[in-house]
XYZ file of C-alpha atoms in Angstrom:
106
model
C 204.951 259.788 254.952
C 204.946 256.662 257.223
C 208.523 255.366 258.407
C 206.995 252.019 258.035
C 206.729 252.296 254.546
C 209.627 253.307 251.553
C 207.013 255.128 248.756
C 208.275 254.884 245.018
C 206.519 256.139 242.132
C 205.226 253.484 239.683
C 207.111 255.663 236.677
C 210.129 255.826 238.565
C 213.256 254.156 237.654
C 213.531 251.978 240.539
C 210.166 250.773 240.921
C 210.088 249.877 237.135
C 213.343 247.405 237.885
C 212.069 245.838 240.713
C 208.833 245.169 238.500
C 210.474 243.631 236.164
C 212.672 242.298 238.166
C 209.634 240.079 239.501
C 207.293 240.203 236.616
C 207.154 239.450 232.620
C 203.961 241.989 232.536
C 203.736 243.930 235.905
C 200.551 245.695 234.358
C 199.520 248.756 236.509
C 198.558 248.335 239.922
C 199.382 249.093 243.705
C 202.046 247.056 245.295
C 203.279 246.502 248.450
C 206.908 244.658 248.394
C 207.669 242.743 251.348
C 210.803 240.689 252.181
C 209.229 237.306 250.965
C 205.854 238.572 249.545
C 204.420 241.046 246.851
C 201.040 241.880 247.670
C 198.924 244.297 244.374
C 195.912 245.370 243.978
C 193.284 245.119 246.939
C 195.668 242.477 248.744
C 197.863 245.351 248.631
C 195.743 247.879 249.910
C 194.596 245.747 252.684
C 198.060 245.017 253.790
C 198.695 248.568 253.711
C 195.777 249.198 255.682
C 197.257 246.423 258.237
C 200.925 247.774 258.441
C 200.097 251.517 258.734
C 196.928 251.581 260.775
C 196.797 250.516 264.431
C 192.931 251.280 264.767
C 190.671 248.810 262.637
C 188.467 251.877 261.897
C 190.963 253.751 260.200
C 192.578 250.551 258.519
C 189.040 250.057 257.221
C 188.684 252.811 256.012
C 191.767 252.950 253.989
C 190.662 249.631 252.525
C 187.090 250.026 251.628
C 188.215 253.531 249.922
C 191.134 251.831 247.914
C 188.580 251.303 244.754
C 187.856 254.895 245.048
C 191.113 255.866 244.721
C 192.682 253.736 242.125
C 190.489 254.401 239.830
C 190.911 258.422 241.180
C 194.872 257.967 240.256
C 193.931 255.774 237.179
C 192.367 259.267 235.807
C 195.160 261.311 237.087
C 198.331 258.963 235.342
C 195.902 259.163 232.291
C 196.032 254.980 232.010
C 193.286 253.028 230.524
C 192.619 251.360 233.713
C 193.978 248.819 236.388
C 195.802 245.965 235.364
C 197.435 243.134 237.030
C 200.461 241.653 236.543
C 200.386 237.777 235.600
C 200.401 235.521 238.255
C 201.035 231.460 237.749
C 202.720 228.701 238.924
C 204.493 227.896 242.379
C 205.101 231.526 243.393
C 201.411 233.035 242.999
C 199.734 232.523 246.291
C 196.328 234.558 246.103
C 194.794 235.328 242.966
C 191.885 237.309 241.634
C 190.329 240.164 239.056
C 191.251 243.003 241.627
C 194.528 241.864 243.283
C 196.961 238.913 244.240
C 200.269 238.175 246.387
C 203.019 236.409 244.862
C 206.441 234.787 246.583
C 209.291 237.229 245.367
C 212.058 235.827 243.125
C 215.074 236.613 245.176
């Protein structure tokens, strides 16, 4: 586990509050909570990738093998697939079909 980095579980009860803390349908997705920012989805990923990876290789890596892998743990939670929370108005600031970042509410 990375120092950089504070892992919950999606099913936990902590990361379900802060998801709806932020979001009227968080769907079922990676994030990565920042101070100002939620990054989910790929934008997640490659954020991840940029925060816990010095070398670009390795960062790379991580990203281009984030498809892989969600859909890898989409099997394993036994979900239907990948789903994004909703994202409009003045707080979404990237959107698209695999990911997004959003200004956080507090």
């Amino acid at each position: 586990m990375s120092k950089r980095f504070r892992i919950t579980s999606y099913n936990s009860e902590l990361a379900q509050q802060l998801l709806e803390e932020e979001f009227d349908d968080p769907g079922f997705t990676f994030y990565l909570f920042e101070k100002d920012k939620i990054y989910y989805g790929d934008h997640a990923a490659k954020r991840t990738a940029e925060r816990l990876y010095r070398s670009k290789t390795l960062g790379g890596l991580f990203y281009r093998l984030y498809p892989s892998l969600s859909k890898f743990f989409t099997v394993l939670s036994r979900r239907t697939g990948v789903k994004n929370p909703e994202c409009s108005g003045d707080r979404c600031l990237i959107q698209s079909d695999t990911g997004g970042v959003v200004k956080r509410k507090k």
